[in-house]
């Protein structure tokens, strides 16, 4: 890799370009018209203006970003986080253009981007998962029986959901079927995918995650962190390592995160997220972020 296009802006673009410079890699930044004199643009060896202020017309414009990379002689594209970082279609276009995609394969992004399929992959890799449906609820599935197996309260989750969206709580059997139908309608309108699945609700849960790095064959973890302090529900404060976590739980989530990455042929940085149940002293998989996270500097020393 000799020249890298950074398909992002702000803090993460600056971090990537500074690291690339230390490695002797030239950098190119893409920028919207208002951002062409930003710190990120000034940090790069070269900047290409790819469109007006709206992200859809600039940073999310697949063709404009790839054209900028090809026109400036780049051989790789780094998406940072947000924007196109978990867009499998964009990753595939980058590869098809003959460029290196700095991140997991499009197939891994698609697999982990679908929460119900990610649960299946986690279970197969020996990662602990919460009781619930084995996959997306099909029309012929007996949701009432599945819910009895999980126990109440439970949550109905959109398979394509993320960022705390696409989740509905169910307290009793009487609410279940109507909630599932509402969740399907919301998932279809918000995410373009009406698939939903069931999962046991964990009262007073803590949000604990493990950051991993992998090269497609081998994987390592960078410790764990507690992300339980959230608002709407976005993370506010994080601490590494996660405090007051039993050793057997910490070891299991770290080791199983590495195994999940290895089984999926994962490449790059990623984060495996868990809910820790302080009453049962158990942690269970909820999802995997197939990208560098906003909070990536927060790792155990």
mmCIF file of C-alpha atoms in Angstrom, residues 123-294:
data_model
loop_
_atom_site.group_PDB
_atom_site.id
_atom_site.type_symbol
_atom_site.label_atom_id
_atom_site.label_comp_id
_atom_site.label_asym_id
_atom_site.label_seq_id
_atom_site.Cartn_x
_atom_site.Cartn_y
_atom_site.Cartn_z
ATOM 1 C CA UNK A 123 -23.808 -19.700 18.525
ATOM 2 C CA UNK A 124 -21.948 -21.867 16.005
ATOM 3 C CA UNK A 125 -18.639 -20.365 17.181
ATOM 4 C CA UNK A 126 -19.397 -21.201 20.799
ATOM 5 C CA UNK A 127 -20.144 -17.613 21.792
ATOM 6 C CA UNK A 128 -22.805 -17.408 24.541
ATOM 7 C CA UNK A 129 -26.095 -15.954 23.267
ATOM 8 C CA UNK A 130 -29.304 -14.994 25.019
ATOM 9 C CA UNK A 131 -32.260 -17.387 24.851
ATOM 10 C CA UNK A 132 -34.564 -16.528 21.968
ATOM 11 C CA UNK A 133 -35.467 -17.408 18.395
ATOM 12 C CA UNK A 134 -32.805 -19.309 16.458
ATOM 13 C CA UNK A 135 -33.254 -16.966 13.494
ATOM 14 C CA UNK A 136 -35.663 -14.416 12.007
ATOM 15 C CA UNK A 137 -39.301 -15.116 12.786
ATOM 16 C CA UNK A 138 -40.984 -16.733 9.790
ATOM 17 C CA UNK A 139 -44.771 -16.397 9.180
ATOM 18 C CA UNK A 140 -45.254 -20.052 10.069
ATOM 19 C CA UNK A 141 -43.320 -19.832 13.352
ATOM 20 C CA UNK A 142 -45.246 -20.191 16.600
ATOM 21 C CA UNK A 143 -44.046 -16.981 18.235
ATOM 22 C CA UNK A 144 -46.007 -17.680 21.420
ATOM 23 C CA UNK A 145 -44.214 -20.996 21.957
ATOM 24 C CA UNK A 146 -40.829 -19.461 21.153
ATOM 25 C CA UNK A 147 -41.494 -16.684 23.641
ATOM 26 C CA UNK A 148 -42.388 -19.193 26.352
ATOM 27 C CA UNK A 149 -39.024 -20.837 25.785
ATOM 28 C CA UNK A 150 -37.237 -17.509 26.303
ATOM 29 C CA UNK A 151 -39.440 -16.277 29.114
ATOM 30 C CA UNK A 152 -40.861 -12.811 29.755
ATOM 31 C CA UNK A 153 -40.020 -10.000 29.616
ATOM 32 C CA UNK A 154 -38.395 -10.177 26.190
ATOM 33 C CA UNK A 155 -37.512 -7.915 23.288
ATOM 34 C CA UNK A 156 -38.470 -8.007 19.637
ATOM 35 C CA UNK A 157 -35.486 -6.830 17.595
ATOM 36 C CA UNK A 158 -35.121 -5.855 13.946
ATOM 37 C CA UNK A 159 -32.595 -8.107 12.210
ATOM 38 C CA UNK A 160 -31.212 -5.100 10.339
ATOM 39 C CA UNK A 161 -31.406 -2.758 13.332
ATOM 40 C CA UNK A 162 -28.606 -0.914 15.035
ATOM 41 C CA UNK A 163 -27.717 2.079 17.156
ATOM 42 C CA UNK A 164 -30.452 1.239 19.641
ATOM 43 C CA UNK A 165 -33.170 1.418 16.973
ATOM 44 C CA UNK A 166 -35.555 -1.359 16.004
ATOM 45 C CA UNK A 167 -36.196 -2.690 19.530
ATOM 46 C CA UNK A 168 -39.577 -3.215 21.221
ATOM 47 C CA UNK A 169 -40.197 -4.602 24.710
ATOM 48 C CA UNK A 170 -42.804 -7.230 25.542
ATOM 49 C CA UNK A 171 -43.928 -7.791 29.128
ATOM 50 C CA UNK A 172 -46.686 -10.374 28.656
ATOM 51 C CA UNK A 173 -47.974 -12.912 26.163
ATOM 52 C CA UNK A 174 -51.025 -10.733 25.481
ATOM 53 C CA UNK A 175 -48.772 -8.042 23.950
ATOM 54 C CA UNK A 176 -46.584 -10.353 21.895
ATOM 55 C CA UNK A 177 -48.255 -10.774 18.507
ATOM 56 C CA UNK A 178 -49.283 -7.130 18.133
ATOM 57 C CA UNK A 179 -45.781 -6.013 19.127
ATOM 58 C CA UNK A 180 -44.212 -8.323 16.554
ATOM 59 C CA UNK A 181 -46.404 -6.873 13.800
ATOM 60 C CA UNK A 182 -45.579 -3.299 14.841
ATOM 61 C CA UNK A 183 -41.879 -4.151 14.979
ATOM 62 C CA UNK A 184 -42.022 -5.677 11.503
ATOM 63 C CA UNK A 185 -43.697 -2.561 10.129
ATOM 64 C CA UNK A 186 -41.140 -0.255 11.727
ATOM 65 C CA UNK A 187 -38.202 -2.397 10.618
ATOM 66 C CA UNK A 188 -39.438 -2.436 7.038
ATOM 67 C CA UNK A 189 -39.901 1.334 6.891
ATOM 68 C CA UNK A 190 -36.690 2.280 8.728
ATOM 69 C CA UNK A 191 -34.221 -0.388 7.585
ATOM 70 C CA UNK A 192 -35.846 -1.750 4.426
ATOM 71 C CA UNK A 193 -35.959 -5.216 6.002
ATOM 72 C CA UNK A 194 -38.998 -6.354 7.996
ATOM 73 C CA UNK A 195 -37.293 -9.388 9.581
ATOM 74 C CA UNK A 196 -37.384 -9.524 13.393
ATOM 75 C CA UNK A 197 -36.332 -11.999 16.079
ATOM 76 C CA UNK A 198 -36.958 -12.597 19.782
ATOM 77 C CA UNK A 199 -34.460 -12.348 22.615
ATOM 78 C CA UNK A 200 -34.738 -12.528 26.403
ATOM 79 C CA UNK A 201 -34.694 -9.164 28.151
ATOM 80 C CA UNK A 202 -31.945 -8.786 30.770
ATOM 81 C CA UNK A 203 -32.924 -6.590 33.688
ATOM 82 C CA UNK A 204 -30.202 -4.262 35.025
ATOM 83 C CA UNK A 205 -27.859 -5.465 32.274
ATOM 84 C CA UNK A 206 -24.393 -4.039 31.766
ATOM 85 C CA UNK A 207 -23.078 -3.409 28.277
ATOM 86 C CA UNK A 208 -19.605 -4.921 27.914
ATOM 87 C CA UNK A 209 -17.650 -5.252 24.681
ATOM 88 C CA UNK A 210 -14.425 -6.729 23.377
ATOM 89 C CA UNK A 211 -12.364 -5.088 20.637
ATOM 90 C CA UNK A 212 -10.581 -7.450 18.267
ATOM 91 C CA UNK A 213 -8.036 -7.226 15.456
ATOM 92 C CA UNK A 214 -7.788 -9.939 12.818
ATOM 93 C CA UNK A 215 -6.041 -10.673 9.530
ATOM 94 C CA UNK A 216 -8.511 -13.132 8.015
ATOM 95 C CA UNK A 217 -6.968 -16.168 9.695
ATOM 96 C CA UNK A 218 -5.749 -15.116 13.128
ATOM 97 C CA UNK A 219 -7.304 -12.792 15.681
ATOM 98 C CA UNK A 220 -6.394 -11.132 18.967
ATOM 99 C CA UNK A 221 -8.424 -9.138 21.482
ATOM 100 C CA UNK A 222 -7.500 -5.772 22.972
ATOM 101 C CA UNK A 223 -9.228 -6.347 26.280
ATOM 102 C CA UNK A 224 -12.760 -5.417 27.290
ATOM 103 C CA UNK A 225 -14.566 -2.240 28.244
ATOM 104 C CA UNK A 226 -17.770 -1.328 30.038
ATOM 105 C CA UNK A 227 -20.156 0.895 28.076
ATOM 106 C CA UNK A 228 -23.170 0.778 30.378
ATOM 107 C CA UNK A 229 -23.577 4.516 30.923
ATOM 108 C CA UNK A 230 -25.750 5.478 27.954
ATOM 109 C CA UNK A 231 -28.350 8.007 26.905
ATOM 110 C CA UNK A 232 -30.964 7.369 24.177
ATOM 111 C CA UNK A 233 -29.184 4.730 24.005
ATOM 112 C CA UNK A 234 -25.827 6.130 22.968
ATOM 113 C CA UNK A 235 -22.653 5.620 24.975
ATOM 114 C CA UNK A 236 -21.628 8.460 27.284
ATOM 115 C CA UNK A 237 -18.802 7.038 29.393
ATOM 116 C CA UNK A 238 -16.623 3.931 28.995
ATOM 117 C CA UNK A 239 -14.091 2.214 31.208
ATOM 118 C CA UNK A 240 -11.436 -0.387 30.408
ATOM 119 C CA UNK A 241 -11.126 -3.034 31.629
ATOM 120 C CA UNK A 242 -14.778 -3.545 32.597
ATOM 121 C CA UNK A 243 -14.932 -3.286 36.424
ATOM 122 C CA UNK A 244 -16.297 -6.011 38.707
ATOM 123 C CA UNK A 245 -16.534 -8.625 35.992
ATOM 124 C CA UNK A 246 -15.955 -12.211 37.188
ATOM 125 C CA UNK A 247 -12.770 -13.713 35.794
ATOM 126 C CA UNK A 248 -14.600 -16.629 34.158
ATOM 127 C CA UNK A 249 -16.945 -14.215 32.346
ATOM 128 C CA UNK A 250 -14.094 -11.959 31.224
ATOM 129 C CA UNK A 251 -12.084 -14.904 29.913
ATOM 130 C CA UNK A 252 -15.050 -16.387 28.088
ATOM 131 C CA UNK A 253 -16.135 -13.239 26.263
ATOM 132 C CA UNK A 254 -12.560 -12.403 25.269
ATOM 133 C CA UNK A 255 -11.780 -15.902 23.997
ATOM 134 C CA UNK A 256 -15.120 -16.394 22.267
ATOM 135 C CA UNK A 257 -14.798 -13.000 20.532
ATOM 136 C CA UNK A 258 -11.482 -14.112 19.080
ATOM 137 C CA UNK A 259 -13.011 -17.429 18.003
ATOM 138 C CA UNK A 260 -15.946 -15.687 16.316
ATOM 139 C CA UNK A 261 -13.566 -13.476 14.337
ATOM 140 C CA UNK A 262 -11.467 -16.465 13.334
ATOM 141 C CA UNK A 263 -14.486 -18.536 12.263
ATOM 142 C CA UNK A 264 -15.818 -15.671 10.115
ATOM 143 C CA UNK A 265 -12.472 -15.069 8.410
ATOM 144 C CA UNK A 266 -12.657 -11.564 9.822
ATOM 145 C CA UNK A 267 -10.130 -8.936 8.750
ATOM 146 C CA UNK A 268 -9.438 -5.585 10.402
ATOM 147 C CA UNK A 269 -10.771 -4.004 13.581
ATOM 148 C CA UNK A 270 -14.110 -4.977 15.051
ATOM 149 C CA UNK A 271 -16.016 -5.036 18.302
ATOM 150 C CA UNK A 272 -18.064 -7.871 19.773
ATOM 151 C CA UNK A 273 -20.764 -6.620 22.130
ATOM 152 C CA UNK A 274 -22.273 -8.441 25.102
ATOM 153 C CA UNK A 275 -24.911 -7.963 27.782
ATOM 154 C CA UNK A 276 -23.725 -8.946 31.229
ATOM 155 C CA UNK A 277 -26.403 -10.205 33.601
ATOM 156 C CA UNK A 278 -25.252 -9.321 37.147
ATOM 157 C CA UNK A 279 -27.865 -11.617 38.711
ATOM 158 C CA UNK A 280 -26.863 -14.731 36.745
ATOM 159 C CA UNK A 281 -23.181 -13.707 36.428
ATOM 160 C CA UNK A 282 -23.381 -14.476 32.691
ATOM 161 C CA UNK A 283 -22.626 -12.512 29.552
ATOM 162 C CA UNK A 284 -24.291 -13.085 26.194
ATOM 163 C CA UNK A 285 -23.599 -11.856 22.660
ATOM 164 C CA UNK A 286 -25.816 -9.139 21.189
ATOM 165 C CA UNK A 287 -23.996 -7.954 18.043
ATOM 166 C CA UNK A 288 -20.707 -7.262 16.314
ATOM 167 C CA UNK A 289 -19.639 -3.916 14.850
ATOM 168 C CA UNK A 290 -17.673 -4.575 11.669
ATOM 169 C CA UNK A 291 -15.619 -1.406 11.766
ATOM 170 C CA UNK A 292 -13.312 0.729 13.791
ATOM 171 C CA UNK A 293 -15.396 2.183 16.623
ATOM 172 C CA UNK A 294 -15.651 5.781 17.739
#
